[in-house]
GROMACS .gro file of C-alpha atoms in nm:
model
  396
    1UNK     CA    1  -3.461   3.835  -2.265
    2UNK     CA    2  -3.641   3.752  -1.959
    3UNK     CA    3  -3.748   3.417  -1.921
    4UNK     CA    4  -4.033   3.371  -1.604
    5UNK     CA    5  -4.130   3.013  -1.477
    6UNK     CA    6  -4.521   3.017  -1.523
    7UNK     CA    7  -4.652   2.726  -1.316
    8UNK     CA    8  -4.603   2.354  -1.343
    9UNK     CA    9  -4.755   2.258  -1.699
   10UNK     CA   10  -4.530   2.523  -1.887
   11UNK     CA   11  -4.391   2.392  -2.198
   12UNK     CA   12  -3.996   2.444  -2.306
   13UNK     CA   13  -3.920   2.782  -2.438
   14UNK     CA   14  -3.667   2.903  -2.661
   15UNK     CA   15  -3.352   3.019  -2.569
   16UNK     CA   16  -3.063   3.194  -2.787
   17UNK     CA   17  -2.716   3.146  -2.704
   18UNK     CA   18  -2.600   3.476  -2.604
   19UNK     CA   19  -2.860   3.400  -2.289
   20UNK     CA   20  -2.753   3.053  -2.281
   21UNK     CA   21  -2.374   3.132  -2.260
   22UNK     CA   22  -2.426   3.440  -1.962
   23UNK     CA   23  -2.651   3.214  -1.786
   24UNK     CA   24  -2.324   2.976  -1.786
   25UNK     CA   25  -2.074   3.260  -1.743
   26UNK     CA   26  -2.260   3.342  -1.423
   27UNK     CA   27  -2.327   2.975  -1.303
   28UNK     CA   28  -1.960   2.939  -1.320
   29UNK     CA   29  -1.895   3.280  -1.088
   30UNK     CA   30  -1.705   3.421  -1.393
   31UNK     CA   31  -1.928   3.701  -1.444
   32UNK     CA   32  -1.803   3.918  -1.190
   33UNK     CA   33  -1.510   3.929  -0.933
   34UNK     CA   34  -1.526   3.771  -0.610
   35UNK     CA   35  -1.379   3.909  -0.331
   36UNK     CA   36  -1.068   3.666  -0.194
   37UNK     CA   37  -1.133   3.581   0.123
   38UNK     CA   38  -1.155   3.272   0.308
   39UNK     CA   39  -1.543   3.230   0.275
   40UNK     CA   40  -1.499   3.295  -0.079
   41UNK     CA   41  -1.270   3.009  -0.041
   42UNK     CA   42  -1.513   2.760   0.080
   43UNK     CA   43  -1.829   2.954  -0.116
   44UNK     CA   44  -1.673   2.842  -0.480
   45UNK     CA   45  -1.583   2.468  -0.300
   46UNK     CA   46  -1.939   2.427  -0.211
   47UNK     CA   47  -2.039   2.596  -0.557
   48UNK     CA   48  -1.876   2.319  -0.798
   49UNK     CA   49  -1.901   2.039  -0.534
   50UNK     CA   50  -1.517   2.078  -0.505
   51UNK     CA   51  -1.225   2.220  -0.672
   52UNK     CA   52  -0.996   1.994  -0.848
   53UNK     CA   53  -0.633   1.959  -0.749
   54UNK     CA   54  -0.331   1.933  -1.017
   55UNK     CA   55   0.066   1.865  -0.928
   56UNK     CA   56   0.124   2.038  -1.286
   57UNK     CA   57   0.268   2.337  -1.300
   58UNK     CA   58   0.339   2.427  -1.620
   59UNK     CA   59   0.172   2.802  -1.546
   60UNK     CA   60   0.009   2.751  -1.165
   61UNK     CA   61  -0.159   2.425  -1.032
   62UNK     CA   62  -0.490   2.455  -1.127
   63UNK     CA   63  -0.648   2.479  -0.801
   64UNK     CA   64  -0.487   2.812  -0.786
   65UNK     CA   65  -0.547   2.876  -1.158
   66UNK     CA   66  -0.958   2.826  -1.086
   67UNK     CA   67  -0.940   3.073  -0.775
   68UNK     CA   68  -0.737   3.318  -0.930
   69UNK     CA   69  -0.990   3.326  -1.282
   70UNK     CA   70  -1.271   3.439  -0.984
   71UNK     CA   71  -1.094   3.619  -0.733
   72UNK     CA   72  -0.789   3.803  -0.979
   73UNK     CA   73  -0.420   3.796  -0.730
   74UNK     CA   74  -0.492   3.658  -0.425
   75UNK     CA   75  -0.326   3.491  -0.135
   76UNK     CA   76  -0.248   3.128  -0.183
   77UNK     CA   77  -0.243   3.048   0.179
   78UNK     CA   78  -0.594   3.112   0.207
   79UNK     CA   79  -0.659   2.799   0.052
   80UNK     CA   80  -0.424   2.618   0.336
   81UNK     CA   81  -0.607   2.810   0.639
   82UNK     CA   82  -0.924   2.648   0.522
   83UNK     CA   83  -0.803   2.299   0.476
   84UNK     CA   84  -0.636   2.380   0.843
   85UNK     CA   85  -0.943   2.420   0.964
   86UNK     CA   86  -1.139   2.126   0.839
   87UNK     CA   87  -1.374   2.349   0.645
   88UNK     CA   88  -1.275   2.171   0.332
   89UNK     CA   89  -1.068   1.856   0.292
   90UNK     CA   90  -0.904   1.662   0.005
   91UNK     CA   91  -1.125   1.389  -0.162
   92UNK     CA   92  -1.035   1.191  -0.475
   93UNK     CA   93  -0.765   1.502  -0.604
   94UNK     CA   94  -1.044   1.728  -0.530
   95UNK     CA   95  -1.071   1.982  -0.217
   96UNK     CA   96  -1.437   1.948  -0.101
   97UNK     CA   97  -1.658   2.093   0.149
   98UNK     CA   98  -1.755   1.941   0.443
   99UNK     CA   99  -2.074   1.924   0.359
  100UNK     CA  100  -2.078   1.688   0.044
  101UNK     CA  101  -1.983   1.409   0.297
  102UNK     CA  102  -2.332   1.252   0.265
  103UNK     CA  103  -2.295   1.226  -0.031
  104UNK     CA  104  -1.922   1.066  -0.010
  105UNK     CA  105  -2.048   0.831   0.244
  106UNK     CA  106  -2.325   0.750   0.003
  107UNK     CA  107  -2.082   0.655  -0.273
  108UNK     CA  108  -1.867   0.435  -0.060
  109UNK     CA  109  -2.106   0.223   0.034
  110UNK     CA  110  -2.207   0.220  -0.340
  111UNK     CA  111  -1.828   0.159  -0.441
  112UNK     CA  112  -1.801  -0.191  -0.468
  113UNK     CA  113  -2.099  -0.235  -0.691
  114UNK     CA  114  -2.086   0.090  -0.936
  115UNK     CA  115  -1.845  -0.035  -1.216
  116UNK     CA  116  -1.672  -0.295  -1.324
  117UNK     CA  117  -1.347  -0.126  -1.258
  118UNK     CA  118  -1.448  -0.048  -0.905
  119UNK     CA  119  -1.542  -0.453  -0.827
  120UNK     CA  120  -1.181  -0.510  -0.963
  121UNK     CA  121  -1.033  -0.284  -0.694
  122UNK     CA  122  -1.244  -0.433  -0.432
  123UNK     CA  123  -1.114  -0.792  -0.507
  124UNK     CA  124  -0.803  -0.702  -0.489
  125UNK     CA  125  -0.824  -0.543  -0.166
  126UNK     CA  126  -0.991  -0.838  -0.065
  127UNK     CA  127  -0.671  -1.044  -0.153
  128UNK     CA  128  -0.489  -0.798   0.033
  129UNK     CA  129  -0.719  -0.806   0.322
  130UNK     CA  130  -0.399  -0.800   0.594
  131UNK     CA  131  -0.202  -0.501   0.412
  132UNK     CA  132  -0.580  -0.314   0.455
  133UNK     CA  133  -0.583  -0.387   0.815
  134UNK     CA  134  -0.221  -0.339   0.882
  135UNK     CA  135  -0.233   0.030   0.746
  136UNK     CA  136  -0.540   0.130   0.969
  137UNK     CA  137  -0.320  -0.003   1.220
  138UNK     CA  138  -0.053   0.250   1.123
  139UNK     CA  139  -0.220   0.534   1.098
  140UNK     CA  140  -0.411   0.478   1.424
  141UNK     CA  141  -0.076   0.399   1.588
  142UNK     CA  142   0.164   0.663   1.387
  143UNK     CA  143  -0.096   0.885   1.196
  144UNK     CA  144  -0.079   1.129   1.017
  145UNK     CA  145   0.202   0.947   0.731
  146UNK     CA  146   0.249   0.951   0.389
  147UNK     CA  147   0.255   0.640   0.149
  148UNK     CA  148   0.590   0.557   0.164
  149UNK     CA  149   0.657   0.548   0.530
  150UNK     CA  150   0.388   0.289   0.530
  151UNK     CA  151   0.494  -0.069   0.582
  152UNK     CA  152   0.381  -0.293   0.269
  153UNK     CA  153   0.545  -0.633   0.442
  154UNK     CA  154   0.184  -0.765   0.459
  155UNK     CA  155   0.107  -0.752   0.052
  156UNK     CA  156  -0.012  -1.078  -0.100
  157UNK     CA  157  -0.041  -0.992  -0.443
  158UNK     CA  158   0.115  -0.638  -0.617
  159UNK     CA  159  -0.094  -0.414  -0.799
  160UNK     CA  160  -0.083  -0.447  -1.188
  161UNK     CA  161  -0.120  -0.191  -1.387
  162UNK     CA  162  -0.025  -0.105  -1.746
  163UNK     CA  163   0.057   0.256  -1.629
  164UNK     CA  164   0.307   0.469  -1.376
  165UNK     CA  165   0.050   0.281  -1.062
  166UNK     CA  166   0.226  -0.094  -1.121
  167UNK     CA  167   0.358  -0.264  -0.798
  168UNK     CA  168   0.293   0.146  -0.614
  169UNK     CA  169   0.053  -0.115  -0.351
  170UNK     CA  170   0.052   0.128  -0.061
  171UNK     CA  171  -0.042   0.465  -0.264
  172UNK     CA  172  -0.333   0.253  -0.448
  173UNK     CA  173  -0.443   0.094  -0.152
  174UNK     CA  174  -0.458   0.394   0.052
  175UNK     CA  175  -0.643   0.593  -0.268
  176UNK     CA  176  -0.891   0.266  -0.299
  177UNK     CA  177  -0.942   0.317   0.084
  178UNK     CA  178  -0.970   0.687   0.094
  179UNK     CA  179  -1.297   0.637  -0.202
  180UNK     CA  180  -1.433   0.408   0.047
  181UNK     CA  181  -1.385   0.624   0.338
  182UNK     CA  182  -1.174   0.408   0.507
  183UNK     CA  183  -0.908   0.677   0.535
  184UNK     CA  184  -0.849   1.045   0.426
  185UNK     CA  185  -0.602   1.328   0.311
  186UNK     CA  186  -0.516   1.513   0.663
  187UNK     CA  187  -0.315   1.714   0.512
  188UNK     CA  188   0.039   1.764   0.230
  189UNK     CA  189   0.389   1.767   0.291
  190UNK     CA  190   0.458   2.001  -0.033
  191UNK     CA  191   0.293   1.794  -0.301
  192UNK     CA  192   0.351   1.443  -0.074
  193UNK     CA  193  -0.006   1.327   0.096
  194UNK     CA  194  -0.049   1.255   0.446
  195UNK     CA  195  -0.328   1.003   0.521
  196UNK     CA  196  -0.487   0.925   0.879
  197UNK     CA  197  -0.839   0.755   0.969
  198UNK     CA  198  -1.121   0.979   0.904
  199UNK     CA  199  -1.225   1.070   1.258
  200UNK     CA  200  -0.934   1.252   1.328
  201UNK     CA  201  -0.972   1.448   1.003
  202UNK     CA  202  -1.325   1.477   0.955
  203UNK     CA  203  -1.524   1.740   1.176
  204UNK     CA  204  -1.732   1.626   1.447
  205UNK     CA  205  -2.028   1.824   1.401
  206UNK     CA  206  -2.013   1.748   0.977
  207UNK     CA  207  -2.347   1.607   0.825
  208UNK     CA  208  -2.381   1.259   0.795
  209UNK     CA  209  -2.727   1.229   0.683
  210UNK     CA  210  -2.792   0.839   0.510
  211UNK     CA  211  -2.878   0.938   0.166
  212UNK     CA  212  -3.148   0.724  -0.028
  213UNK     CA  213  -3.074   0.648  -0.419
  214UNK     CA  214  -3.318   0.871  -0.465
  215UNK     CA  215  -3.190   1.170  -0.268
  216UNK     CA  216  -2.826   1.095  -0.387
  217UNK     CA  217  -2.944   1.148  -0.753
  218UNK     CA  218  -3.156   1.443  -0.709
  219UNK     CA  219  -2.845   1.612  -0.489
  220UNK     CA  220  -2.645   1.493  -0.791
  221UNK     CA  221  -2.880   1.716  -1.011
  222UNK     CA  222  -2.947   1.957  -0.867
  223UNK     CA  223  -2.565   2.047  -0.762
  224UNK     CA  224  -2.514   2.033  -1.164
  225UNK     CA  225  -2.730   2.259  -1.211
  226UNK     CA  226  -2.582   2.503  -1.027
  227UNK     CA  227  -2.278   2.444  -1.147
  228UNK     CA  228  -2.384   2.457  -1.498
  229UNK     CA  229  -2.669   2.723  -1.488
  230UNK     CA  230  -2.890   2.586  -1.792
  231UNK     CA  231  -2.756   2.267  -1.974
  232UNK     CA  232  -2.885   1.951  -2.190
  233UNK     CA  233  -3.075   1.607  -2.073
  234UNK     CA  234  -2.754   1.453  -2.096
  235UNK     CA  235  -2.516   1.685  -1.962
  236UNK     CA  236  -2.679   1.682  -1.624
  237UNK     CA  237  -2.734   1.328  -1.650
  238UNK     CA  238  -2.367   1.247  -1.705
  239UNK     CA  239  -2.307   1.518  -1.468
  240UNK     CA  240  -2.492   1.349  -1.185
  241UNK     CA  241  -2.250   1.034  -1.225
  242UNK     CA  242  -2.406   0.768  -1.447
  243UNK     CA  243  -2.766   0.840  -1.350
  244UNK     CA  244  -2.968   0.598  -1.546
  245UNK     CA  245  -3.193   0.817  -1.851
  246UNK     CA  246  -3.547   0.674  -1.719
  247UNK     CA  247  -3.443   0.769  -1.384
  248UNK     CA  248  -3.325   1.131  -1.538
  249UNK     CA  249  -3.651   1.135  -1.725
  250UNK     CA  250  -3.813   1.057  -1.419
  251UNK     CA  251  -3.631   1.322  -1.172
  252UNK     CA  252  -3.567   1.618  -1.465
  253UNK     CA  253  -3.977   1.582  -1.510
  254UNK     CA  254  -4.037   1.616  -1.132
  255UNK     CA  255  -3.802   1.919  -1.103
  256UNK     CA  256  -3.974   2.069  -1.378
  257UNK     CA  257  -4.352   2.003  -1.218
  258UNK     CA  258  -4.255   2.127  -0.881
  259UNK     CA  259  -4.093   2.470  -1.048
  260UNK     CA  260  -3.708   2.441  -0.929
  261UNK     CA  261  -3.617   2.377  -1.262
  262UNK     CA  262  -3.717   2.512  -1.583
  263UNK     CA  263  -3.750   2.322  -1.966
  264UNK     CA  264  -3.577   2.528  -2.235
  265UNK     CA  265  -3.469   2.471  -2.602
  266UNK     CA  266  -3.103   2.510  -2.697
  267UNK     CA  267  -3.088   2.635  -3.066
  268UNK     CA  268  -2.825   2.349  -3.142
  269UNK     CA  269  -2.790   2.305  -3.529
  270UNK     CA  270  -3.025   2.055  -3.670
  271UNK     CA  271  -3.280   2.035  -3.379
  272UNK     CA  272  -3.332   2.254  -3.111
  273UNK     CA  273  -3.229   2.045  -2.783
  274UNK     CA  274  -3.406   2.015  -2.469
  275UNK     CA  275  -3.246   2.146  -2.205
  276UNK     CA  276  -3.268   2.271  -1.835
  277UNK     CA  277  -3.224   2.610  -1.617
  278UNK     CA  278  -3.259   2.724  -1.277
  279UNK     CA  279  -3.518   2.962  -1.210
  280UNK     CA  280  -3.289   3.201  -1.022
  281UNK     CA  281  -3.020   3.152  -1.320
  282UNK     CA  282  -3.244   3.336  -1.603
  283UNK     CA  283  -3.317   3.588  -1.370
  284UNK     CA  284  -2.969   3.640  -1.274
  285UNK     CA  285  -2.902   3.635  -1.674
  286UNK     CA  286  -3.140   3.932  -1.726
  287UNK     CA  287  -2.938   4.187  -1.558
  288UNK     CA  288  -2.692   4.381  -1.646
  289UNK     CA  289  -2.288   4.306  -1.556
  290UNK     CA  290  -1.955   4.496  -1.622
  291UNK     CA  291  -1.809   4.222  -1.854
  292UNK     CA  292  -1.553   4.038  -1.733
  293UNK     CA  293  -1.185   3.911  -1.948
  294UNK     CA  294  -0.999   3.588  -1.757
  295UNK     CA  295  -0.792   3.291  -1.860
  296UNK     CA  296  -0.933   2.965  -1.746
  297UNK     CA  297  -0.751   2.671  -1.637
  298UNK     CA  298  -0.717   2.357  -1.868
  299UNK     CA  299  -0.954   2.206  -1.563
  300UNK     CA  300  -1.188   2.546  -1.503
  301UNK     CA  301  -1.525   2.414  -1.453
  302UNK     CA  302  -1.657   2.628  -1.729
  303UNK     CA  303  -1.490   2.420  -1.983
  304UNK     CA  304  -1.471   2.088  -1.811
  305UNK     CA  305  -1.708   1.960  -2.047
  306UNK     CA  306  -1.512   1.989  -2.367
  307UNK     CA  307  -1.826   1.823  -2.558
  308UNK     CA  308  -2.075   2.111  -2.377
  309UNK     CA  309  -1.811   2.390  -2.450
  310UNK     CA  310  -1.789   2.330  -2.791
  311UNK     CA  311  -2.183   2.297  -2.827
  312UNK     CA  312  -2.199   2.623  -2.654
  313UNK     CA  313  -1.946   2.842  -2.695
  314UNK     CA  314  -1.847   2.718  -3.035
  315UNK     CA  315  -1.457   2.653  -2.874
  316UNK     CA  316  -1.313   2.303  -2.951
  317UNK     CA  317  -1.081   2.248  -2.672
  318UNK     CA  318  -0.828   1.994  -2.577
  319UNK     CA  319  -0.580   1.944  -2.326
  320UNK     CA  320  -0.222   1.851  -2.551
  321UNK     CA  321  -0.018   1.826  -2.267
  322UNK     CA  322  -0.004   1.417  -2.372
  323UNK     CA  323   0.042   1.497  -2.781
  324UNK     CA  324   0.383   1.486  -2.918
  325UNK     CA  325   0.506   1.821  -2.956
  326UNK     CA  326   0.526   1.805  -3.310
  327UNK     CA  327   0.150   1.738  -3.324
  328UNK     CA  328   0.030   2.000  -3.121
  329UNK     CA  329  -0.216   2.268  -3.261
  330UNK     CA  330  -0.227   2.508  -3.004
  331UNK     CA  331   0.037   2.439  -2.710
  332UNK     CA  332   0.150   2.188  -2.465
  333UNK     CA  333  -0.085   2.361  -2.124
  334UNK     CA  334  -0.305   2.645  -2.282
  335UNK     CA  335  -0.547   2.907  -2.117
  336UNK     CA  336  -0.886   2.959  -2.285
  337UNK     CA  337  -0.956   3.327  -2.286
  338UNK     CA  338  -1.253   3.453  -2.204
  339UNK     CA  339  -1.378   3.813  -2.267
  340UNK     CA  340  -1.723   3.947  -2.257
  341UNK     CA  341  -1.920   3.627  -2.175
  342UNK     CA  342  -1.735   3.489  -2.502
  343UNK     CA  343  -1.415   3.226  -2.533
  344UNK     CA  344  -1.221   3.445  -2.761
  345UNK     CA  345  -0.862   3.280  -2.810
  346UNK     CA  346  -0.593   3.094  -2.568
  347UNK     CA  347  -0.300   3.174  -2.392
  348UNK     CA  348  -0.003   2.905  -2.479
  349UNK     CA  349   0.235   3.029  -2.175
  350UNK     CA  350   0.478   2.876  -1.921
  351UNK     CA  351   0.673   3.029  -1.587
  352UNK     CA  352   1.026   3.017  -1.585
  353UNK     CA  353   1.140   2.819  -1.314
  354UNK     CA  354   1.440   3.031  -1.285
  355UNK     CA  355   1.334   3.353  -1.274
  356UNK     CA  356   0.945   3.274  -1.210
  357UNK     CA  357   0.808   3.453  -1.489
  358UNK     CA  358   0.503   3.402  -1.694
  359UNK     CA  359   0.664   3.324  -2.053
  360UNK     CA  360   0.464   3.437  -2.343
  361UNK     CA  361   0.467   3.189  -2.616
  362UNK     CA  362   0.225   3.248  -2.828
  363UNK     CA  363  -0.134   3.411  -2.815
  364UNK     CA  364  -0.437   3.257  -3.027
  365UNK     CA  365  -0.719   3.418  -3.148
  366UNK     CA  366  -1.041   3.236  -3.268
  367UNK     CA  367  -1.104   3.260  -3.640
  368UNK     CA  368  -1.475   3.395  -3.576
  369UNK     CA  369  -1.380   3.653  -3.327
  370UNK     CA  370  -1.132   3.903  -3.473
  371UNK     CA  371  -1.056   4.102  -3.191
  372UNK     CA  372  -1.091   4.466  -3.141
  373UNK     CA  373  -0.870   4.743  -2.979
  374UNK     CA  374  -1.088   4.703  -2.682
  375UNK     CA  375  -1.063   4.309  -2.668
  376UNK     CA  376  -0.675   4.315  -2.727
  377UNK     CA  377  -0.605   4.562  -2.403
  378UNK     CA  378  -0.853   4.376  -2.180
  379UNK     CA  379  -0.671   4.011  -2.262
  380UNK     CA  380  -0.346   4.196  -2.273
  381UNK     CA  381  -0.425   4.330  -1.911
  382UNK     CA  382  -0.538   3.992  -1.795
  383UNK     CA  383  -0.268   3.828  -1.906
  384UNK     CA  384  -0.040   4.094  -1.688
  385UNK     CA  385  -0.252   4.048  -1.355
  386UNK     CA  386  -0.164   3.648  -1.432
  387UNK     CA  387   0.189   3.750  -1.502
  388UNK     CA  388   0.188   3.873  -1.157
  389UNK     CA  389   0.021   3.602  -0.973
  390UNK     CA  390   0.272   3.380  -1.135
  391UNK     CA  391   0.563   3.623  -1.000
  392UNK     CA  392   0.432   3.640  -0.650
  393UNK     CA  393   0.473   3.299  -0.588
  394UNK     CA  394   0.831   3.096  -0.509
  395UNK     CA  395   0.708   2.728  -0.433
  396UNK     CA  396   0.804   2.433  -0.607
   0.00000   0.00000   0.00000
């Protein structure tokens, strides 16, 4: 199916899923395999507005996990040599391109009156207004330094918090302050952060365009739907960070009138839903690609969206690294699998720390898609080329 946008006044058209899930597949850069180089590096950064970062590593952290489902075995410092040279840089646990920070600069300015949350956080720094100053101090006088070599003399009143965070004032502060822009990641000591003022971190030459509401939200959009290729009213409004629905109404109907997005229906049971694609995605979705078998990461932005995955792809997910053992369905840090634009099973697997090798414990196959001779060597070979990732790597 080939679906053409027709001029401004064209009304939704119908879409079946097997174009809805390839338009996806490709908006994710899962349909085919990306060469791993440096560029390709930053190319999937600037792709999903960032890729996240994860200490766990049950299998691989999944900022290697997300590169590796796109690229297959590739080198893991290439990931370091961009961050080296300021192409991307750490944000909020995610590695970003420089070229969101218009966006980032929009939000802090926005931080202290988004949520209620966020206004909580700013009081307190407010009560702690001479620990804030004293570590912009310290990093201008000793930067680059991790949390714990700052000095926290200067706290009025500790952080609570119900969780692992209570009385930890110099790692929140510095996180609170690196939202705000106030400081950033330069750089990490293993898994330890370093932080330093943005200046010194931050490229020179980096856009720092002053973003109206209005051209924050439509960036907002617009970067979801790349990232998500065709996808509902309110997954792209959610997507774009709380984006109020008669401002989406109002924005979604523009796109749609000036042709850079088109209207769709989604043959969800019930009642078809409206929905959105990029031009250039159902033409991309119209020809023909070798099909592709990967494991995702827990985090893989293809699956992100556990609501949208399971509305799409008919694949109830959830993470059960937090479920008691004994209540676990599936595994405690499972792979989704996915083979021929479909997510077919998952992969419950750790790596020996000992020996570094990818442990097999069990592989599950969906119920509706009993797989074939074919299917079972192509997630049998994927599962070796992870195998070997796994292997080629020695850090803790």
């Amino acid at each position: 199916m080939t679906l053409r946008y027709l001029g401004p006044r064209q009304m939704s058209t119908a879409m079946d899923f097997t174009n809805a899930r390839r338009i996806a597949v490709a908006a994710a850069l899962l349909d085919r395999q990306l060469p791993p180089t440096e560029e390709s590096v930053v190319a999937v950064a600037r792709h999903f507005d960032g890729i996240q970062i994860d200490p766990t590593r049950t299998v691989e952290r999944t900022q290697f996990l997300v590169l590796w489902s796109r690229f297959g075995n590739f080198d893991r410092s290439l990931v370091e040599k961009v961050l080296a040279d300021r192409r991307l840089f750490e944000w909020n646990a995610f590695i970003v391109p420089v070229e969101r920070l218009p966006e980032l600069l929009y939000f802090a300015r926005e931080y202290k009156v988004a949520t209620d949350w966020r206004r909580w956080s700013v009081e307190w720094i407010a009560t702690n207004r001479e620990f804030h100053q004293s570590i912009l101090d310290q990093l201008r006088a000793e930067g680059p330094l991790p949390s714990r070599q700052l000095d926290d003399s200067k706290v009025k009143a500790g952080w609570r918090s119900t969780g692992w965070t209570n009385e930890r004032n110099s790692t929140r502060m510095l996180e609170f302050m690196g939202s705000r822009m106030e400081v950033v990641v330069a750089g990490r000591v293993g898994q330890e952060r370093l932080w330093d003022l943005p200046e010194r971190v931050i490229p020179a030459d980096a856009p720092r365009d002053e973003l109206t509401s209005e051209q924050y939200e439509e960036r907002r959009v617009m970067r979801a739907m790349h990232r998500f290729g065709v996808a509902t009213f309110q997954e792209v409004r959610l997507r774009a960070y709380g984006l109020s629905i008669p401002a989406a109404k109002t924005l979604l109907g523009r796109l749609v009138e000036e042709g850079r997005l088109i209207a769709v229906n989604l043959p969800y049971p019930g009642k078809p839903a409206l929905a959105y694609a990029l031009p250039e995605a159902l033409e991309r979705a119209s020809t023909t690609t070798a099909p592709r078998t990967t494991l995702l990461s827990p985090f893989d932005p293809l699956i992100y969206d556990r609501k949208r995955t399971e509305r799409l792809f008919d694949f109830r997910y959830k993470l059960e690294m937090y479920v008691p053992k004994a209540k676990r369905e599936f595994g405690h840090f499972v792979l989704p699998i996915l083979h021929d634009e479909q997510l077919v099973g998952r992969l419950d697997s750790e790596r020996d720390r000992k020996t570094n090798e990818l442990q097999v414990i069990k592989l599950h196959w969906e119920d509706r898609a009993k797989p074939t001779a074919g299917t079972r060597a192509a997630v049998d070979d994927a599962i070796a080329q992870l195998a070997e990732f796994v292997r080629d790597d020695r850090s803790d």
